[in-house]
Each structure stands twice: as C-alpha cells, then as structure tokens.
Tab-separated table of C-alpha atoms in Angstrom:
chain	number	residue	atom	x	y	z
A	17	UNK	CA	-9.761	14.055	21.383
A	18	UNK	CA	-8.129	11.334	19.233
A	19	UNK	CA	-4.389	11.720	18.865
A	20	UNK	CA	-2.120	11.243	15.905
A	21	UNK	CA	1.605	11.138	15.633
A	22	UNK	CA	2.927	12.110	12.111
A	23	UNK	CA	6.595	11.140	11.258
A	24	UNK	CA	8.018	12.900	8.273
A	25	UNK	CA	6.215	15.986	9.305
A	26	UNK	CA	8.383	18.654	7.945
A	27	UNK	CA	8.226	17.040	4.413
A	28	UNK	CA	5.902	17.996	1.534
A	29	UNK	CA	3.213	15.807	2.500
A	30	UNK	CA	3.850	15.810	6.147
A	31	UNK	CA	2.734	19.303	6.501
A	32	UNK	CA	-0.501	18.766	4.898
A	33	UNK	CA	-1.129	15.798	6.945
A	34	UNK	CA	-0.711	17.845	10.052
A	35	UNK	CA	-3.011	20.505	8.832
A	36	UNK	CA	-5.782	17.925	7.661
A	37	UNK	CA	-5.760	16.076	10.961
A	38	UNK	CA	-5.845	19.518	13.057
A	39	UNK	CA	-8.612	20.541	10.749
A	40	UNK	CA	-10.512	17.353	11.677
A	41	UNK	CA	-10.137	17.913	15.262
A	42	UNK	CA	-7.394	15.495	16.203
A	43	UNK	CA	-4.413	16.213	18.585
A	44	UNK	CA	-1.515	16.464	16.287
A	45	UNK	CA	1.843	15.439	17.381
A	46	UNK	CA	4.723	15.963	14.949
A	47	UNK	CA	7.862	14.080	15.002
A	48	UNK	CA	10.663	16.453	13.946
A	49	UNK	CA	14.303	16.485	14.026
A	50	UNK	CA	14.655	20.106	15.162
A	51	UNK	CA	11.741	21.784	16.658
A	52	UNK	CA	13.310	25.160	16.209
A	53	UNK	CA	12.883	24.954	12.480
A	54	UNK	CA	9.225	23.311	12.579
A	55	UNK	CA	7.472	25.959	14.607
A	56	UNK	CA	5.166	26.772	11.491
A	57	UNK	CA	3.742	23.364	11.454
A	58	UNK	CA	-0.011	22.802	12.380
A	59	UNK	CA	0.762	20.655	15.212
A	60	UNK	CA	-0.302	20.853	18.879
A	61	UNK	CA	3.061	19.290	20.004
A	62	UNK	CA	6.574	18.864	18.547
A	63	UNK	CA	8.594	15.945	19.458
A	64	UNK	CA	12.300	15.766	18.771
A	65	UNK	CA	13.575	12.445	17.862
A	66	UNK	CA	15.664	10.801	15.274
A	67	UNK	CA	13.820	7.923	13.718
A	68	UNK	CA	17.118	6.244	12.797
A	69	UNK	CA	18.021	5.958	16.489
A	70	UNK	CA	15.508	3.533	18.225
A	71	UNK	CA	16.206	4.762	21.540
A	72	UNK	CA	15.254	8.435	20.785
A	73	UNK	CA	11.737	6.969	20.229
A	74	UNK	CA	11.129	5.373	23.289
A	75	UNK	CA	7.606	6.521	24.829
A	76	UNK	CA	6.764	9.022	22.242
A	77	UNK	CA	3.641	7.149	21.011
A	78	UNK	CA	2.192	6.392	24.351
A	79	UNK	CA	-1.444	7.072	24.191
A	80	UNK	CA	-1.505	7.613	20.428
A	81	UNK	CA	-4.669	6.417	18.439
A	82	UNK	CA	-2.926	6.705	15.187
A	83	UNK	CA	0.588	6.870	13.736
A	84	UNK	CA	1.136	8.159	10.169
A	85	UNK	CA	4.544	7.826	8.542
A	86	UNK	CA	5.367	10.051	5.523
A	87	UNK	CA	9.019	9.381	6.312
A	88	UNK	CA	11.353	9.062	3.420
A	89	UNK	CA	14.163	10.579	1.492
A	90	UNK	CA	14.308	11.474	-2.122
A	91	UNK	CA	18.050	12.273	-2.226
A	92	UNK	CA	20.422	10.088	-0.309
A	93	UNK	CA	22.759	12.677	2.006
A	94	UNK	CA	24.245	13.138	5.250
A	95	UNK	CA	25.518	9.608	5.087
A	96	UNK	CA	21.906	8.172	5.148
A	97	UNK	CA	20.453	5.996	2.284
A	98	UNK	CA	17.143	4.686	1.362
A	99	UNK	CA	17.796	1.521	3.516
A	100	UNK	CA	18.641	3.664	6.407
A	101	UNK	CA	15.562	5.903	6.441
A	102	UNK	CA	12.840	4.485	3.989
A	103	UNK	CA	13.406	1.064	5.424
A	104	UNK	CA	15.166	0.964	8.876
A	105	UNK	CA	13.819	4.282	10.201
A	106	UNK	CA	10.246	3.447	9.482
A	107	UNK	CA	10.831	-0.188	11.041
A	108	UNK	CA	12.064	1.463	14.216
A	109	UNK	CA	8.731	3.465	14.228
A	110	UNK	CA	6.793	0.539	13.581
A	111	UNK	CA	8.238	-1.347	16.479
A	112	UNK	CA	7.772	1.592	18.798
A	113	UNK	CA	4.086	1.764	17.747
A	114	UNK	CA	3.709	-1.967	18.390
A	115	UNK	CA	5.124	-1.480	22.059
A	116	UNK	CA	2.752	1.384	22.512
A	117	UNK	CA	-0.071	-0.683	21.087
A	118	UNK	CA	-1.466	2.139	18.816
A	119	UNK	CA	-4.721	1.693	17.292
A	120	UNK	CA	-3.429	1.952	13.607
A	121	UNK	CA	-0.179	2.467	11.678
A	122	UNK	CA	-0.408	4.188	8.159
A	123	UNK	CA	2.469	4.356	5.691
A	124	UNK	CA	2.756	6.284	2.637
A	125	UNK	CA	4.340	4.140	-0.177
A	126	UNK	CA	4.455	4.540	-3.790
A	127	UNK	CA	2.144	3.257	-6.617
A	128	UNK	CA	3.329	0.342	-8.672
A	129	UNK	CA	6.317	-0.554	-6.359
A	130	UNK	CA	5.935	-4.295	-7.562
A	131	UNK	CA	6.948	-3.014	-11.235
A	132	UNK	CA	10.000	-1.392	-9.812
A	133	UNK	CA	11.834	-3.784	-7.831
A	134	UNK	CA	15.382	-2.743	-8.966
A	135	UNK	CA	14.826	0.854	-7.906
A	136	UNK	CA	16.725	1.400	-4.603
A	137	UNK	CA	13.971	3.846	-3.345
A	138	UNK	CA	11.126	1.684	-4.179
A	139	UNK	CA	12.901	-1.519	-2.843
A	140	UNK	CA	13.672	-0.092	0.480
A	141	UNK	CA	9.854	1.227	0.855
A	142	UNK	CA	8.558	-2.281	-0.329
A	143	UNK	CA	10.621	-4.229	2.176
A	144	UNK	CA	9.196	-2.158	4.975
A	145	UNK	CA	5.657	-2.651	3.657
A	146	UNK	CA	6.469	-6.366	4.024
A	147	UNK	CA	7.386	-5.994	7.533
A	148	UNK	CA	4.334	-3.637	8.168
A	149	UNK	CA	1.914	-6.493	6.670
A	150	UNK	CA	3.404	-8.921	9.328
A	151	UNK	CA	2.790	-6.597	12.144
A	152	UNK	CA	-0.037	-7.233	14.471
A	153	UNK	CA	-1.210	-3.647	14.363
A	154	UNK	CA	-4.157	-2.465	12.168
A	155	UNK	CA	-2.581	-0.628	9.188
A	156	UNK	CA	-3.440	1.217	6.119
A	157	UNK	CA	-1.049	1.727	3.214
A	158	UNK	CA	-1.411	4.694	0.900
A	159	UNK	CA	0.379	4.279	-2.561
A	160	UNK	CA	0.175	7.774	-4.477
A	161	UNK	CA	0.846	7.986	-8.217
A	162	UNK	CA	2.963	11.131	-7.847
A	163	UNK	CA	3.013	14.478	-6.284
A	164	UNK	CA	2.387	17.826	-8.191
A	165	UNK	CA	5.676	18.787	-6.923
A	166	UNK	CA	7.225	15.950	-8.926
A	167	UNK	CA	5.935	17.431	-12.163
A	168	UNK	CA	8.060	20.467	-11.315
A	169	UNK	CA	11.026	18.819	-13.179
A	170	UNK	CA	8.874	18.768	-16.589
A	171	UNK	CA	7.894	22.421	-15.736
A	172	UNK	CA	11.625	23.395	-15.437
A	173	UNK	CA	12.366	21.789	-18.573
A	174	UNK	CA	9.692	23.705	-20.247
A	175	UNK	CA	10.676	26.990	-18.853
A	176	UNK	CA	14.381	26.092	-20.261
A	177	UNK	CA	12.821	25.777	-23.644
A	178	UNK	CA	12.525	21.978	-24.285
A	179	UNK	CA	11.175	18.861	-22.644
A	180	UNK	CA	12.686	15.539	-23.248
A	181	UNK	CA	10.390	12.380	-22.986
A	182	UNK	CA	11.121	8.774	-23.802
A	183	UNK	CA	9.159	6.709	-26.354
A	184	UNK	CA	6.085	8.403	-27.468
A	185	UNK	CA	5.260	10.042	-24.264
A	186	UNK	CA	1.995	8.142	-24.176
A	187	UNK	CA	2.471	6.705	-20.651
A	188	UNK	CA	-0.205	8.235	-18.165
A	189	UNK	CA	-0.315	9.706	-14.774
A	190	UNK	CA	-2.641	11.315	-12.363
A	191	UNK	CA	-0.397	13.375	-9.917
A	192	UNK	CA	-2.079	14.564	-6.770
A	193	UNK	CA	-1.623	17.780	-4.750
A	194	UNK	CA	-0.431	17.280	-1.184
A	195	UNK	CA	-3.698	18.751	0.368
A	196	UNK	CA	-5.785	16.292	-1.678
A	197	UNK	CA	-3.353	13.364	-0.738
A	198	UNK	CA	-3.782	14.373	2.907
A	199	UNK	CA	-7.463	14.243	2.724
A	200	UNK	CA	-7.603	11.044	1.011
A	201	UNK	CA	-5.246	9.526	3.434
A	202	UNK	CA	-7.278	10.679	6.291
A	203	UNK	CA	-10.616	9.228	4.574
A	204	UNK	CA	-8.708	6.031	3.927
A	205	UNK	CA	-7.823	5.611	7.606
A	206	UNK	CA	-11.277	6.750	8.681
A	207	UNK	CA	-12.903	3.973	6.472
A	208	UNK	CA	-10.325	1.492	7.903
A	209	UNK	CA	-8.978	0.548	4.370
A	210	UNK	CA	-6.049	-1.491	4.253
A	211	UNK	CA	-4.712	-0.202	1.075
A	212	UNK	CA	-5.286	2.748	-1.326
A	213	UNK	CA	-3.871	3.474	-4.652
A	214	UNK	CA	-4.419	7.096	-5.133
A	215	UNK	CA	-3.966	9.782	-7.802
A	216	UNK	CA	-5.368	13.355	-8.590
A	217	UNK	CA	-8.697	13.963	-10.340
A	218	UNK	CA	-6.961	14.609	-13.759
A	219	UNK	CA	-5.180	11.924	-15.920
A	220	UNK	CA	-2.499	12.926	-18.401
A	221	UNK	CA	-0.157	11.357	-20.768
A	222	UNK	CA	3.419	12.545	-20.038
A	223	UNK	CA	3.158	14.327	-23.352
A	224	UNK	CA	-0.099	16.235	-22.175
A	225	UNK	CA	1.754	17.226	-18.945
A	226	UNK	CA	4.579	18.750	-21.078
A	227	UNK	CA	2.090	20.613	-23.210
A	228	UNK	CA	0.480	21.762	-20.021
A	229	UNK	CA	3.693	22.955	-18.712
A	230	UNK	CA	4.585	24.958	-21.948
A	231	UNK	CA	1.260	26.640	-21.975
A	232	UNK	CA	1.712	27.530	-18.381
A	233	UNK	CA	4.798	29.521	-18.768
A	234	UNK	CA	3.924	30.696	-22.250
A	235	UNK	CA	6.996	29.202	-23.921
A	236	UNK	CA	6.948	27.779	-27.537
A	237	UNK	CA	6.207	24.043	-27.497
A	238	UNK	CA	9.403	22.028	-28.048
A	239	UNK	CA	9.056	18.250	-27.019
A	240	UNK	CA	11.793	15.667	-27.875
A	241	UNK	CA	11.085	12.271	-27.704
A	242	UNK	CA	14.057	9.873	-27.311
A	243	UNK	CA	13.974	6.010	-27.868
A	244	UNK	CA	13.160	3.973	-24.908
A	245	UNK	CA	16.625	2.305	-25.187
A	246	UNK	CA	18.280	5.569	-24.126
A	247	UNK	CA	16.238	5.441	-21.007
A	248	UNK	CA	17.278	2.071	-20.362
A	249	UNK	CA	20.994	2.781	-20.994
A	250	UNK	CA	20.761	5.732	-18.793
A	251	UNK	CA	19.328	3.599	-15.933
A	252	UNK	CA	22.394	1.295	-16.373
A	253	UNK	CA	25.147	4.027	-16.652
A	254	UNK	CA	23.741	6.515	-13.939
A	255	UNK	CA	25.146	4.535	-10.961
A	256	UNK	CA	28.565	4.578	-12.443
A	257	UNK	CA	28.716	8.189	-13.565
A	258	UNK	CA	26.869	10.178	-10.845
A	259	UNK	CA	26.794	10.548	-7.083
A	260	UNK	CA	24.001	8.346	-5.267
A	261	UNK	CA	22.355	11.775	-4.440
A	262	UNK	CA	21.658	12.232	-8.212
A	263	UNK	CA	21.044	8.833	-9.513
A	264	UNK	CA	18.930	7.628	-6.796
A	265	UNK	CA	15.891	9.947	-7.581
A	266	UNK	CA	16.916	9.813	-11.280
A	267	UNK	CA	16.693	5.941	-11.206
A	268	UNK	CA	13.080	6.213	-9.795
A	269	UNK	CA	11.997	9.084	-12.117
A	270	UNK	CA	13.278	7.156	-15.265
A	271	UNK	CA	11.701	3.945	-14.174
A	272	UNK	CA	8.284	5.570	-13.381
A	273	UNK	CA	8.238	7.343	-16.689
A	274	UNK	CA	7.920	3.860	-18.465
A	275	UNK	CA	4.819	2.956	-16.599
A	276	UNK	CA	1.278	4.092	-16.224
A	277	UNK	CA	1.048	5.615	-12.787
A	278	UNK	CA	-2.680	6.096	-12.353
A	279	UNK	CA	-4.412	5.748	-9.070
A	280	UNK	CA	-7.909	6.191	-7.851
A	281	UNK	CA	-9.175	9.581	-8.568
A	282	UNK	CA	-9.358	11.933	-5.550
A	283	UNK	CA	-9.238	15.682	-5.115
A	284	UNK	CA	-10.145	19.035	-6.307
A	285	UNK	CA	-6.692	20.679	-7.163
A	286	UNK	CA	-5.702	20.670	-10.711
A	287	UNK	CA	-2.134	20.613	-12.157
A	288	UNK	CA	-2.990	23.308	-14.590
A	289	UNK	CA	-3.412	25.790	-11.549
A	290	UNK	CA	-0.460	24.405	-9.937
A	291	UNK	CA	1.884	24.993	-12.973
A	292	UNK	CA	0.451	28.470	-13.430
A	293	UNK	CA	0.909	29.450	-9.784
A	294	UNK	CA	4.500	27.915	-9.664
A	295	UNK	CA	5.254	30.190	-12.752
A	296	UNK	CA	3.780	33.407	-11.348
A	297	UNK	CA	5.035	32.895	-7.710
A	298	UNK	CA	7.820	30.029	-7.643
A	299	UNK	CA	8.151	30.531	-3.991
A	300	UNK	CA	4.796	29.315	-3.433
A	301	UNK	CA	5.824	25.798	-3.918
A	302	UNK	CA	7.520	25.780	-0.434
A	303	UNK	CA	5.377	28.512	1.305
A	304	UNK	CA	4.399	27.200	4.749
A	305	UNK	CA	0.879	27.109	5.986
A	306	UNK	CA	-0.676	29.160	8.665
A	307	UNK	CA	0.958	29.026	12.150
A	308	UNK	CA	-0.459	26.143	14.237
A	309	UNK	CA	-3.258	27.229	16.690
A	310	UNK	CA	-2.497	25.970	20.219
A	311	UNK	CA	-5.068	23.684	21.803
A	312	UNK	CA	-4.875	21.417	24.837
A	313	UNK	CA	-5.349	17.668	24.646
A	314	UNK	CA	-8.565	16.360	25.974
C-alpha cells in the first residue's frame, strides 16, 4: 500500500485530500497540530507536529511515497504571519521530505501568483515554490483559481442586500469545489505533472457570480460597481487602517478581483448548487465528512 502524508490536513482542502487518497486505497497520514480535534479526518494515522518547529517533524516522513502540503493561512493570527507558515513552515516540510527521500512532494499554490507579487500571502507562497523548484525531489505544484468557499463573501453580500464590485465586474473566474480539487490534484500527481493550473467546470464573470448569489438566496438584485481606482486606493490604505488579520486576506481578494482567475476546467460540482445548499443549510459549509475507517498499513 502506498503512503501519503498530508500537511494542512484539517483545512478546507486538506480534509478532501485525506478523503480522496483513502478512497484511492492509499495509507493516509495526516499532519495535525492537535489530534484530539482531528478525529473525524479520513486518515489512517494522525501525527501531531508543528510545521513551524523543524525538530517536531523529525522522522515523520520515513517511508512515505508522497507528501502533499496544503498548509497555509488566510488570516495572520497567533503571532504567525504568511512568511512563518506559507513560506518557512512549508520549507521545513520540504527539508524533512528531502531527508526522508520521499518519492514526490506536491504543493497547493495559487493561480496567477506572478501577477500578484506585492500581495504578502502570494509572495510567501511564491517564494516557497522557488525553493521547491530547486529541490532534487520530484514535485507537483497545483495552482487553483479559487475555492467555492471563497465565493462565500459574495454570497454574504447578496444575503445582506447588495454586492459591491469594481470596474464593470467582467473579470472571470472558475472556482472549484474542494472535492473536485482533491481529485484533480490526485490525478495530476498520478500523471506525474509538474504543474497544474486548475479551476472548476463553470466559468463566470464576477457579475455573473453575484447574480447567481442573488438568485440562490431569493433577494432582489442589487449590484453596485465602483471605479477601479477605489480598489487601488483600498489596497494602499488597508495596511494603515486595519490589523494584519484583516488587510492580509483583503489584499489578496482585492488583487485577485482585478484578474481573470481561470484554470483548466475540472470537476462535477457546480457553484449554483453550492450557493443553494449554503443558503438552506449554512452549517454544511463546515460539515465534516464521515469518520475515518481504520486500516492497517501493508
């Protein structure tokens, strides 16, 4: 049985990766900070470690065929920033994987990172990818366009009665469901692809996403498009007037809104269904999957 270690296993994508690889018959080791709160993961083994502390990683990848890191933070908190986690913690994982001589190291990055060099979250991820490219390990980089869960901000605005966009809302995106992204990641790794720009099956303009959100929550359509100069001014101003846990993700969101975030089309889940389900059962967005089955490693 092949073995995979998944870092960031308790995050949105990490949970789907654990489930996907267990479904494919792999022995899944999940790297977690607290095993007590990760019992519902679809994993054969939970390993407690702090990726920000290199010595805690010693030996955990011994015998692993594959390491996948979906490790990263959206909001900077607990004294940790993007360079502590998205860069250094992933670099710690990579160094340990090199010591263990794992078969492949896969990393979940972000689409169009080269177009957002001044965004702190993206810069930290891109700097790690540069280190990964220099590693002797075989590697796969997955660059998703955006998650369905990211579109929740637009749905929340629609539920509140108005969606605010910049420019004319014509920039395009094909966000992807976590289950579809996990499957696409596993296939890219299976096919030994070095890089995959990936998105969901449906391409929307941001205005169309907003229209879909209003339709899903049965609220009258109210979309206000602000001049793009307002977005640029907000990017400059936010670091001065908001804490970093706020301006970090806002900087990424505002920057990505000015780009076409469209990756190769994968998957079967549709944003319309996700919106409708989120409206009728909000808790479903964070519902955990079935309890993990227990299998022996062979």
